[in-house]
Tab-separated table of C-alpha atoms and ligand atoms in Angstrom:
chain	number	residue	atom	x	y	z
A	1	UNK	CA	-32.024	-6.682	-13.201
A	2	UNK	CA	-29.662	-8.938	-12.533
A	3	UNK	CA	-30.113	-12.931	-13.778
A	4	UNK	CA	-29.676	-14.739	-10.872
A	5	UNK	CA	-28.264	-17.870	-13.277
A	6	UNK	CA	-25.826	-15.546	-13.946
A	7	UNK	CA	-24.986	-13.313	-11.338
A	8	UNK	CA	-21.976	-10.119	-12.498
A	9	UNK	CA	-18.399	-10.612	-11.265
A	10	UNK	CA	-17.188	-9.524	-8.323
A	11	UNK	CA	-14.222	-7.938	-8.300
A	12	UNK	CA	-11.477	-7.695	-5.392
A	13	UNK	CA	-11.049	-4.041	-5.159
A	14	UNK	CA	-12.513	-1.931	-8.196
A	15	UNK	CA	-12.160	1.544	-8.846
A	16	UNK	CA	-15.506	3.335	-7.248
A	17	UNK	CA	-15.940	7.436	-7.881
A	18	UNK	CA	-17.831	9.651	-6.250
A	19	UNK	CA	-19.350	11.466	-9.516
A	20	UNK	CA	-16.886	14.517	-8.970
A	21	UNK	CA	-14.341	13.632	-10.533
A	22	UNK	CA	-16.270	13.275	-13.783
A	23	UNK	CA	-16.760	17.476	-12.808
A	24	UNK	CA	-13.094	18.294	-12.338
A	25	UNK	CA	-11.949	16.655	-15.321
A	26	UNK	CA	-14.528	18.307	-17.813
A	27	UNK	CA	-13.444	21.729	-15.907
A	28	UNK	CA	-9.637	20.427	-17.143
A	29	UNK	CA	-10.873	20.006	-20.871
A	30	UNK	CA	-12.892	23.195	-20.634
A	31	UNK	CA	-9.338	24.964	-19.809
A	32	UNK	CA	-7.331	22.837	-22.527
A	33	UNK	CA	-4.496	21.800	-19.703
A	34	UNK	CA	-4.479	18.348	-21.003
A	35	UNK	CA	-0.959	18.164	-19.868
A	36	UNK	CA	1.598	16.351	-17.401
A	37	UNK	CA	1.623	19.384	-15.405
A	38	UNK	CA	-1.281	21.755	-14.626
A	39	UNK	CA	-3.492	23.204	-12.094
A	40	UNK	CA	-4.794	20.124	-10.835
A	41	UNK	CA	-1.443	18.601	-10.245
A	42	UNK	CA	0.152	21.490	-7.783
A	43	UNK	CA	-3.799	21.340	-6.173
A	44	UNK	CA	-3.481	17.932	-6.024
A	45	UNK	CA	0.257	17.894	-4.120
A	46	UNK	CA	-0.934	20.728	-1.943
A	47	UNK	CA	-4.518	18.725	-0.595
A	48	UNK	CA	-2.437	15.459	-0.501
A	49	UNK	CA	0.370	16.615	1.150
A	50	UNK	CA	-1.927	18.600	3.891
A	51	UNK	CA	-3.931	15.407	4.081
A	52	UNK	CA	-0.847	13.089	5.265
A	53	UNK	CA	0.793	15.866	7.072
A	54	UNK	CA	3.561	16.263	5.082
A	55	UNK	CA	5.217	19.379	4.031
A	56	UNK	CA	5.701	18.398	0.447
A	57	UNK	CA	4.529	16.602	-2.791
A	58	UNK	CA	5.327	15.438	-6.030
A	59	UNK	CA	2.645	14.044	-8.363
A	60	UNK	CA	3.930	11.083	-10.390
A	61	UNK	CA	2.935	8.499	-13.093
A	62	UNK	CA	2.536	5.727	-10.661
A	63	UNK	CA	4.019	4.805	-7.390
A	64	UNK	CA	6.996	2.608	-8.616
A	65	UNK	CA	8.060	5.915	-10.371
A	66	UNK	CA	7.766	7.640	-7.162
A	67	UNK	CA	9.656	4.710	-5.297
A	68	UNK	CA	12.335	4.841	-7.761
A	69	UNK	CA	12.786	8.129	-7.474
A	70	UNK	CA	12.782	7.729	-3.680
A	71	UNK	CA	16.210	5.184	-4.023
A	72	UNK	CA	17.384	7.722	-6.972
A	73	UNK	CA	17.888	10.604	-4.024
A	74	UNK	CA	19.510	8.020	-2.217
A	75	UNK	CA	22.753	7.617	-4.641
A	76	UNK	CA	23.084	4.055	-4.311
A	77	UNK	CA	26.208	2.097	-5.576
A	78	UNK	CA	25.947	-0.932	-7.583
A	79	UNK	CA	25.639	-4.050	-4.699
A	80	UNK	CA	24.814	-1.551	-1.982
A	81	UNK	CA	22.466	-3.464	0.509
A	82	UNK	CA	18.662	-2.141	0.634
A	83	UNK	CA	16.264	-4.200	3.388
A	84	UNK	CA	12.760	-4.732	2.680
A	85	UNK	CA	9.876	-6.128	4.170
A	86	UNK	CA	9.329	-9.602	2.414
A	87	UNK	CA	5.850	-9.683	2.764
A	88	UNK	CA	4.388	-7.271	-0.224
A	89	UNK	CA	4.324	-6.940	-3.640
A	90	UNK	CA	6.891	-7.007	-6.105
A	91	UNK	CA	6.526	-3.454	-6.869
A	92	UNK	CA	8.187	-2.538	-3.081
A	93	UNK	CA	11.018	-4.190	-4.446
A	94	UNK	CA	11.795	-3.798	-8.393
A	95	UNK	CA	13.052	0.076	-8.075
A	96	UNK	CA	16.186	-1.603	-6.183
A	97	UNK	CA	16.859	-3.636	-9.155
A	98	UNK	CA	16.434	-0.687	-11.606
A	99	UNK	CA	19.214	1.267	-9.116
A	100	UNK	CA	21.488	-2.353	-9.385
A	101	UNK	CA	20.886	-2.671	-5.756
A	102	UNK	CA	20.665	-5.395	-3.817
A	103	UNK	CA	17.346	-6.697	-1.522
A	104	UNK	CA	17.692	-7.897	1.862
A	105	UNK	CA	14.389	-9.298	3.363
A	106	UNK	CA	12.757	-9.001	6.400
A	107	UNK	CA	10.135	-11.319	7.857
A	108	UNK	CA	6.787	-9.880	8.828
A	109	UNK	CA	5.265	-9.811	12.351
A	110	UNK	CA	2.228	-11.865	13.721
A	111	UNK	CA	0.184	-8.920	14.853
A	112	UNK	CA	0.476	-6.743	11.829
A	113	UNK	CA	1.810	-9.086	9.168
A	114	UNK	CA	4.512	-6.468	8.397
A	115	UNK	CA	8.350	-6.160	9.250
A	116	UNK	CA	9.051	-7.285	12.674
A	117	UNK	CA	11.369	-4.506	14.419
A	118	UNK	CA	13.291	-7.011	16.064
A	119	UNK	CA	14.071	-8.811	12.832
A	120	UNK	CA	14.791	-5.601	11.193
A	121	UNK	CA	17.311	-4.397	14.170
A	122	UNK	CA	19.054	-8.233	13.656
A	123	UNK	CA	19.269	-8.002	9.697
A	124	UNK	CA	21.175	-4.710	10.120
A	125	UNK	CA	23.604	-5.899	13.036
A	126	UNK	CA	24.132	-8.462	10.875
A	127	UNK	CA	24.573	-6.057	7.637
A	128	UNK	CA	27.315	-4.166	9.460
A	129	UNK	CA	29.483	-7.968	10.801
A	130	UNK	CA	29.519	-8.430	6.874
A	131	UNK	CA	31.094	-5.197	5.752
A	132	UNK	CA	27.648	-4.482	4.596
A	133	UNK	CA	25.675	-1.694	6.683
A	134	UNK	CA	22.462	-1.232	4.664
A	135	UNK	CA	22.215	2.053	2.473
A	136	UNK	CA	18.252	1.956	2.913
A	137	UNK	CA	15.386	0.200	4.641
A	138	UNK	CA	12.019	0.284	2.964
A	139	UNK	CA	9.101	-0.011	5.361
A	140	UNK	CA	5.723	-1.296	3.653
A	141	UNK	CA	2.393	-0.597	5.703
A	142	UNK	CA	0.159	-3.814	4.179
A	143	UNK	CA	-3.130	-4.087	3.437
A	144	UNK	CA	-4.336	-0.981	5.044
A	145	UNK	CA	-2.768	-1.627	7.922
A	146	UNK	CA	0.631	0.274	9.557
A	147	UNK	CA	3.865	-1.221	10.365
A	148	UNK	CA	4.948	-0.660	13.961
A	149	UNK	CA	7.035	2.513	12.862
A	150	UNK	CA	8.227	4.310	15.861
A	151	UNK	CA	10.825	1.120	16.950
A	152	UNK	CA	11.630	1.001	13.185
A	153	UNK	CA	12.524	4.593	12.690
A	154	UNK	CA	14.264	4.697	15.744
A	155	UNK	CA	16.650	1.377	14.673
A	156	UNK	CA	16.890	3.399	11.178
A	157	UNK	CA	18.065	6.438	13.169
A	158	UNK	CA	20.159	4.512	15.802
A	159	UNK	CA	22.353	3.543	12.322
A	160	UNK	CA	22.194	6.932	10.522
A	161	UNK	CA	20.218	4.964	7.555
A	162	UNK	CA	16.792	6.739	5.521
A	163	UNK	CA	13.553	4.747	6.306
A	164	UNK	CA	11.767	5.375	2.872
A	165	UNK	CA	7.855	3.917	3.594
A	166	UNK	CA	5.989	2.467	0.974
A	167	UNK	CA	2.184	3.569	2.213
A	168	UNK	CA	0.589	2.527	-1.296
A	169	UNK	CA	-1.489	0.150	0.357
A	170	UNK	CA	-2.232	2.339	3.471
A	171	UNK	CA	-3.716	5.851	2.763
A	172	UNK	CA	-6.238	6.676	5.096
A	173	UNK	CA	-4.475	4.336	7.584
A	174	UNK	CA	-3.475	5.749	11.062
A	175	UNK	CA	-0.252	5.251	13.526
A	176	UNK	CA	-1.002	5.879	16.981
A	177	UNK	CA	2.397	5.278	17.799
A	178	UNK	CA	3.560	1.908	19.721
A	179	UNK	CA	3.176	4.018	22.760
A	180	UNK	CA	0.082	4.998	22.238
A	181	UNK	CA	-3.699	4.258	22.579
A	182	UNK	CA	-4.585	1.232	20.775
A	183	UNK	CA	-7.767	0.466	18.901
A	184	UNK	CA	-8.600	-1.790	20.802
A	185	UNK	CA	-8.090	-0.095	23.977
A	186	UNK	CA	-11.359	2.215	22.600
A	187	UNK	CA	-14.754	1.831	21.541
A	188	UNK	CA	-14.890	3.240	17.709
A	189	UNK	CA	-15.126	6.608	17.099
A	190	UNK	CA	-17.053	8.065	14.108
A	191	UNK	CA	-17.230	11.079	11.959
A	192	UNK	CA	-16.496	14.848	13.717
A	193	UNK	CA	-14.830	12.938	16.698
A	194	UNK	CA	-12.422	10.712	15.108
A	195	UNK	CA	-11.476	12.925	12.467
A	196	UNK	CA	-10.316	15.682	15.481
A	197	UNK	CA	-8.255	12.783	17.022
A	198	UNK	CA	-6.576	11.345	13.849
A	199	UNK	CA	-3.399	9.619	14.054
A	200	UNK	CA	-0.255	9.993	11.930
A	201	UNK	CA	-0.596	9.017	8.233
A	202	UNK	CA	1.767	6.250	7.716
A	203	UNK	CA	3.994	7.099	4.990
A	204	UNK	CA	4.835	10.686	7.151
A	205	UNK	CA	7.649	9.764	9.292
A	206	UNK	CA	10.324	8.511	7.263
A	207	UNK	CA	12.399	10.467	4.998
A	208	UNK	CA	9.955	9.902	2.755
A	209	UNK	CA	6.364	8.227	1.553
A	210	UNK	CA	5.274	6.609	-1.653
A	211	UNK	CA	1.577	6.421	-2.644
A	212	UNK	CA	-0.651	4.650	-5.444
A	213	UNK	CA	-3.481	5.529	-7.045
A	214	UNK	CA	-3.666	2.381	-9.290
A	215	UNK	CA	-6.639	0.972	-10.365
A	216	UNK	CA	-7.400	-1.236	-7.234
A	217	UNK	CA	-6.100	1.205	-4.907
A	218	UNK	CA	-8.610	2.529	-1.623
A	219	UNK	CA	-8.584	5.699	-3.937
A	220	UNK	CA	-7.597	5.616	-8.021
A	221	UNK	CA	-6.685	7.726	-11.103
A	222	UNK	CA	-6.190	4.986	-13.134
A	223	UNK	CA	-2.871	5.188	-12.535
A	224	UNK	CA	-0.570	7.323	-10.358
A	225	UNK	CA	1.355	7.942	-7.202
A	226	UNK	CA	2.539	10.735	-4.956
A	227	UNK	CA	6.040	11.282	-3.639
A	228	UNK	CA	6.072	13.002	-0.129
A	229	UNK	CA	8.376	14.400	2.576
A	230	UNK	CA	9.663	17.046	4.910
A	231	UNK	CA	12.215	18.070	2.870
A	232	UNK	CA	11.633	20.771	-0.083
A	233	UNK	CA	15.002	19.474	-1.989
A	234	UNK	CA	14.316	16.066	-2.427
A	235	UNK	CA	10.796	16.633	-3.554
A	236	UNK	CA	12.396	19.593	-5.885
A	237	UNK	CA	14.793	16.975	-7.244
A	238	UNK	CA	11.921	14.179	-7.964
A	239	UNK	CA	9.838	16.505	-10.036
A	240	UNK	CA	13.348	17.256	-11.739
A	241	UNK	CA	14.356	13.966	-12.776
A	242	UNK	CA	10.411	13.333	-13.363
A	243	UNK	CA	10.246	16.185	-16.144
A	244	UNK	CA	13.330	14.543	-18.268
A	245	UNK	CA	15.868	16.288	-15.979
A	246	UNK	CA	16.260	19.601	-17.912
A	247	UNK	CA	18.427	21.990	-16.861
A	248	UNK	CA	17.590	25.396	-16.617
A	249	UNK	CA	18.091	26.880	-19.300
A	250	UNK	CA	16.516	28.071	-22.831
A	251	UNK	CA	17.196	25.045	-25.128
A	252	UNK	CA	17.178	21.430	-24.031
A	253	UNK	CA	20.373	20.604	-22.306
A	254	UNK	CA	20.634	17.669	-19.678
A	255	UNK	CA	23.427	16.987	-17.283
A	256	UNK	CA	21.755	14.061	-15.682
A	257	UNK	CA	19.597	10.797	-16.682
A	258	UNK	CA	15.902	12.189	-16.582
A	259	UNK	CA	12.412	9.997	-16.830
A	260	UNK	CA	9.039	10.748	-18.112
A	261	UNK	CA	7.570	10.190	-14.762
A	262	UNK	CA	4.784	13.083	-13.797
A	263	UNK	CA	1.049	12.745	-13.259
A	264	UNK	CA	-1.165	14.063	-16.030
A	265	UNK	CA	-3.301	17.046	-15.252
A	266	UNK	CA	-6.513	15.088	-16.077
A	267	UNK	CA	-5.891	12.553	-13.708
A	268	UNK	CA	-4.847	14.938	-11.268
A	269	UNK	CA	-8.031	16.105	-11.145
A	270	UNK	CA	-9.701	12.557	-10.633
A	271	UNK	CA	-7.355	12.309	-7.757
A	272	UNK	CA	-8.379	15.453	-6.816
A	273	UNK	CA	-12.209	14.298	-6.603
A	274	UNK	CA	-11.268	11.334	-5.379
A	275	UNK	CA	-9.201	12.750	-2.151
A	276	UNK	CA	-12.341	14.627	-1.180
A	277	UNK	CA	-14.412	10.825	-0.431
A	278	UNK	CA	-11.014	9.187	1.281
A	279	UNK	CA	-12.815	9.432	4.653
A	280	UNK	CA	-16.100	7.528	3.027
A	281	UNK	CA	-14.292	4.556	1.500
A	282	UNK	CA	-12.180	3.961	4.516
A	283	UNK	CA	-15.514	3.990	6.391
A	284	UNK	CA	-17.232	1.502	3.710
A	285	UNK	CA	-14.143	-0.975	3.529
A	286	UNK	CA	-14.189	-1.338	7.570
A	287	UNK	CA	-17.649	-1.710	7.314
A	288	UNK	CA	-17.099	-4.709	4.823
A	289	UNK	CA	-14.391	-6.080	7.082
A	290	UNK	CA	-16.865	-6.019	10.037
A	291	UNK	CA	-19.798	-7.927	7.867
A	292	UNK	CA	-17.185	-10.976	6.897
A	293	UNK	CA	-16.002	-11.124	10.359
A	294	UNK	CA	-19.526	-11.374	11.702
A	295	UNK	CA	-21.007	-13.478	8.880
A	296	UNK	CA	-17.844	-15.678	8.967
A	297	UNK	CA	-16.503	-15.102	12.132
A	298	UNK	CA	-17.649	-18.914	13.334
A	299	UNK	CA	-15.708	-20.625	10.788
A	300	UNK	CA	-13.531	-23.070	11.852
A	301	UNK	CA	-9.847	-22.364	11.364
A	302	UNK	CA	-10.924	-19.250	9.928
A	303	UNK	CA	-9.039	-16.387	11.619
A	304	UNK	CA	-8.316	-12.570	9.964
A	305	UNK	CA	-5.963	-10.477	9.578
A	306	UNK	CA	-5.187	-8.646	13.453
A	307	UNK	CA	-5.733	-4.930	13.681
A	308	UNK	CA	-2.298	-4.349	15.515
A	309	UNK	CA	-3.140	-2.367	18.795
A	310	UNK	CA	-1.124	0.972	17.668
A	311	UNK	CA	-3.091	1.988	14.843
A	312	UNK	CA	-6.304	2.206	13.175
A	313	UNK	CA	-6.264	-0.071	9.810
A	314	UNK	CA	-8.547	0.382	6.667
A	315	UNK	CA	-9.339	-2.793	5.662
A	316	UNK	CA	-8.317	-2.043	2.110
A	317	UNK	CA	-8.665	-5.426	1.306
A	318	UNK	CA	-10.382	-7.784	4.162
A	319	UNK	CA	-7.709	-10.720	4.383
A	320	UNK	CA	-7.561	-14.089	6.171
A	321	UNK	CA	-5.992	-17.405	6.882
A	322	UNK	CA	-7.483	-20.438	6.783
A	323	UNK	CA	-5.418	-23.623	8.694
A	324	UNK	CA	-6.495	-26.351	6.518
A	325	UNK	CA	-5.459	-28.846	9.666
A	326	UNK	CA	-8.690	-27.078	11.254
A	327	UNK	CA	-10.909	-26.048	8.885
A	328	UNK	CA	-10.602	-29.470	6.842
A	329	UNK	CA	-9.919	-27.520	3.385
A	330	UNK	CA	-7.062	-24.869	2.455
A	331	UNK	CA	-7.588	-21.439	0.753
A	332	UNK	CA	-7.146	-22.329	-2.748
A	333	UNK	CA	-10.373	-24.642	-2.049
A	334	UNK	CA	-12.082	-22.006	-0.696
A	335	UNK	CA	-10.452	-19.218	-3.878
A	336	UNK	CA	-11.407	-21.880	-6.631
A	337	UNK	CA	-14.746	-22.070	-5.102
A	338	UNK	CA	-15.159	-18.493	-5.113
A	339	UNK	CA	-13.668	-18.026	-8.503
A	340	UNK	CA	-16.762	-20.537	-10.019
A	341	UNK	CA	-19.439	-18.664	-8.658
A	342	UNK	CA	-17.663	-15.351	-10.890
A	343	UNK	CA	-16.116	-13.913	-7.690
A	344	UNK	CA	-12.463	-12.893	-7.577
A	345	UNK	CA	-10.483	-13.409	-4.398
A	346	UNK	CA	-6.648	-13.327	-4.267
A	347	UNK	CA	-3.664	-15.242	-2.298
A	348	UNK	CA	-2.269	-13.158	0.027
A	349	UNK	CA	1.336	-11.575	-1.662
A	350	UNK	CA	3.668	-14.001	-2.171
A	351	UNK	CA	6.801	-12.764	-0.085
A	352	UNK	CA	10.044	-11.825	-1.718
A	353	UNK	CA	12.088	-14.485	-0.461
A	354	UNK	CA	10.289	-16.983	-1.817
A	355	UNK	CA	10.164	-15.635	-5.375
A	356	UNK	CA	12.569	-16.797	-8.163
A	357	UNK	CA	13.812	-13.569	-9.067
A	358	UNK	CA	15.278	-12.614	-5.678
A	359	UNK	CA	15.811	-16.324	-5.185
A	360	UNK	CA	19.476	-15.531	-4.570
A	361	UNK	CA	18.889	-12.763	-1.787
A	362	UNK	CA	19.159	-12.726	1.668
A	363	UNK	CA	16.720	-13.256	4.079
A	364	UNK	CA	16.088	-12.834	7.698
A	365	UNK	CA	13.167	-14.310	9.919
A	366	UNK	CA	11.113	-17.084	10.255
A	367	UNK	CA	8.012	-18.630	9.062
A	368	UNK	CA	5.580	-15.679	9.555
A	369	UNK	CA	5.339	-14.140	5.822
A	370	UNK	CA	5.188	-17.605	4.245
A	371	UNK	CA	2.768	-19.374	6.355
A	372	UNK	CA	0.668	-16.256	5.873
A	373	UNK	CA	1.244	-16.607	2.274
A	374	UNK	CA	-0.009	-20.332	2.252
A	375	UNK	CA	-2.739	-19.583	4.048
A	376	UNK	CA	-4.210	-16.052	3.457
A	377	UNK	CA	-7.024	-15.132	1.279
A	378	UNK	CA	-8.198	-11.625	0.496
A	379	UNK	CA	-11.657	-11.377	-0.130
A	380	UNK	CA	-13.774	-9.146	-2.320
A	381	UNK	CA	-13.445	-5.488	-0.412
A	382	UNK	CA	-14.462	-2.363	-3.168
A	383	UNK	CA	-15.863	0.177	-1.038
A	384	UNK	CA	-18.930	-0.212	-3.480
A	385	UNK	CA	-20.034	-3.796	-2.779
A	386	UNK	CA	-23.635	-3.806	-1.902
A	387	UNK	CA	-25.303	-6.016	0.427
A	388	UNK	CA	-25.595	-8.288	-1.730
A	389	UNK	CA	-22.720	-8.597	-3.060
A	390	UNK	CA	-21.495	-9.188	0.678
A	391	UNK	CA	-23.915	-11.696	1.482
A	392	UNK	CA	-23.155	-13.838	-2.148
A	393	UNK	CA	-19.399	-14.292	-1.008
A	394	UNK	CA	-19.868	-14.935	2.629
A	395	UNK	CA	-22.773	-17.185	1.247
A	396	UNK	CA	-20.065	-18.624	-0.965
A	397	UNK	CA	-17.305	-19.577	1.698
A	398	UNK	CA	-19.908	-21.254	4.182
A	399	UNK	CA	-21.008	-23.234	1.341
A	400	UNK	CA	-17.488	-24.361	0.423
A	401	UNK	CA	-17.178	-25.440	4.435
A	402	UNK	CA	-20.446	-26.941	4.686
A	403	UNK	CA	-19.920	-28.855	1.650
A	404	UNK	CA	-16.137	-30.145	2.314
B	1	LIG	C1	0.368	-0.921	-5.682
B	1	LIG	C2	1.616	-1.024	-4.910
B	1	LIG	C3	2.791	-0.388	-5.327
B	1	LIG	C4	2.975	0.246	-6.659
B	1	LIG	O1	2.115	1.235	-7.005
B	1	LIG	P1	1.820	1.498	-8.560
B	1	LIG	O2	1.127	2.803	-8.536
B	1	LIG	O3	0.952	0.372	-9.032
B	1	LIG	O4	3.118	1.548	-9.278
B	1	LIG	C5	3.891	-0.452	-4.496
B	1	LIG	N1	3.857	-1.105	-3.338
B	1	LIG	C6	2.753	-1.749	-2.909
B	1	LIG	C7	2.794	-2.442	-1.589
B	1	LIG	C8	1.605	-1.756	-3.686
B	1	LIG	O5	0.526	-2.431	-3.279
């Protein structure tokens, strides 16, 4: 029973299993393979890379590790120019440093707070006047929601340079294609239906996707991420360098730098449990999304994040902006607020640019990623809040408004 003097936390977007897992990993004792490679990891790449639509996957110890070894394939120099969004977390943009690369950041978009093509298409004109045509772009899909990928893939192809797409935010997220039908052009579609129509898994069309199975992920093994693409060598080479880059042969001889980078078998097979329910806590985080925006909806100043018309988003975490010029308070009024009543709610991602380490890096765009930033609020979304947790945190911001 829960003291309501003291109500539990709320967290922003904990881990929630469906009671399988807890069956494949006992199975994975039973067997002894208590081991970075296993079973459950080549099951695991198969049913992941079949559930994205790509032809191939490499299990990894998180999805930095898979990012770096994304930029590894990619041979880059010392100062070679990489483009990122801005908008994301730091974790988009570290493996560049590790490779002694340099960022180049891209503003973010109004309807889908990620990297506007147009910007994108300017900061690589503008690469190439310098001397400096970009050796990379790395796309990140937000917040459960897809970039606009086909103009972006067809810039990247226009200049002969990879499109690697961080999707650790966005599995279970679908790309209609610009082109295409938008959301909001249907009424929703549930179960049987919308599964036959399902769109392209963001993180599929590039050379290659990264994926994350942290902790706060829509689906978790503690800790992990999956490497995938269309092509067989790249994925060969990442499991490579992932396994301490041995060479074949009897004793332990290296030619190259190697990491310690692969998935463990046991939490391959949490992954593996967890996969199955990806359909179910899409479902349950749109549902949360659709309770705040009816329960909050009213607010003044109060607006979400847009579902851009070309996709379907997941609402991995539900985020908005609040104009304090409007609404008569800011965010961190309404976070603090939150944060009292044990209830964790987060800034939106401080973009790139604006962050001391890359203080020194170029930038292209306007205003969009930082007034987002100083605005935007991401509210409790684990696909396992009940309705009352719901209803204490919308209670929670109308309070904070009614009492300002
Ligand atoms: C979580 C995350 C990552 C990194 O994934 P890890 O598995 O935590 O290393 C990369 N990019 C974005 C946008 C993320 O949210």
């Amino acid at each position: 029973m829960v003291n309501p003097m003291n109500p539990g936390r709320i967290y922003l977007s904990p881990p929630h299993m469906s009671g399988e897992e807890v069956e494949l990993v006992c199975e994975t004792f039973a067997s002894n393979w208590i081991a970075p490679l296993g079973p459950n990891v080549d099951a695991f790449e198969q049913e992941f890379a079949a559930r994205v639509g790509a032809r191939h996957a490499a299990a990894l110890s998180s999805g930095t590790a898979a990012l770096h070894l994304a930029l590894r394939w990619l041979n880059l120099q010392p100062g070679d120019e990489v483009i990122c969004s801005t908008l994301t977390f730091s974790a988009s943009v570290n493996p560049v440093l590790y490779e002694r690369a340099t960022p180049v950041f891209v503003d973010s978009d109004v309807c889908s707070w990620n990297m506007d093509p147009a910007v994108l298409a300017e900061a690589i004109e503008a690469g190439i006047q310098r001397g400096k045509k970009p050796k990379a772009v790395i796309l990140v899909h937000l917040y459960g929601q897809s970039a606009d990928i086909d103009p972006i893939a067809a810039t990247c192809r226009r200049h002969e340079i990879p499109l690697v797409e961080d999707a650790a935010e966005a599995l279970g997220t679908e790309y209609y294609g610009s082109g295409g039908q938008g959301a909001g052009d249907r009424e929703p579609e549930t179960g049987d239906r919308r599964r036959a129509r399902r769109g392209i898994a963001p993180g599929s069309l590039g050379l290659c996707g990264v994926h994350s199975f942290n902790g706060n992920k829509i689906i978790t093994t503690s800790g992990g991420g999956m490497l995938v693409s269309d092509d067989l060598k790249l994925i060969e080479k990442a499991r490579f360098w992932a396994t301490q880059a041995r060479d074949a042969a009897p004793h332990y001889q290296h030619s190259e730098v190697g990491f310690n980078y692969r998935l463990s078998n046991v939490l391959a097979a949490i992954g593996r449990g967890q996969l199955r329910v990806l359909d179910q806590r899409v479902e349950a985080r749109r549902r949360n999304f659709e309770y705040y925006q009816k329960a909050l909806g009213d607010l003044p100043g109060l607006v979400f994040m847009p579902e851009a018309r070309y996709g379907r988003c997941t609402r991995w975490l539900t985020c908005l902006t609040i104009d304090p010029k409007i609404a008569g308070l800011d965010r961190e009024k309404v976070r603090l607020a939150l944060a009292e009543e044990n209830i964790e709610s987060r800034p939106v991602w401080k973009p790139m640019h604006l962050q001391p380490l890359f203080k020194d890096c170029r930038y292209h765009g306007g205003e969009v990623a930082s007034r987002v930033f100083a605005d935007g609020l991401c509210l409790p979304s684990g696909s396992n809040l009940s309705a009352a947790d719901l209803d204490r945190v919308a209670g929670a911001v109308r309070r904070v408004y009614s009492d300002r």
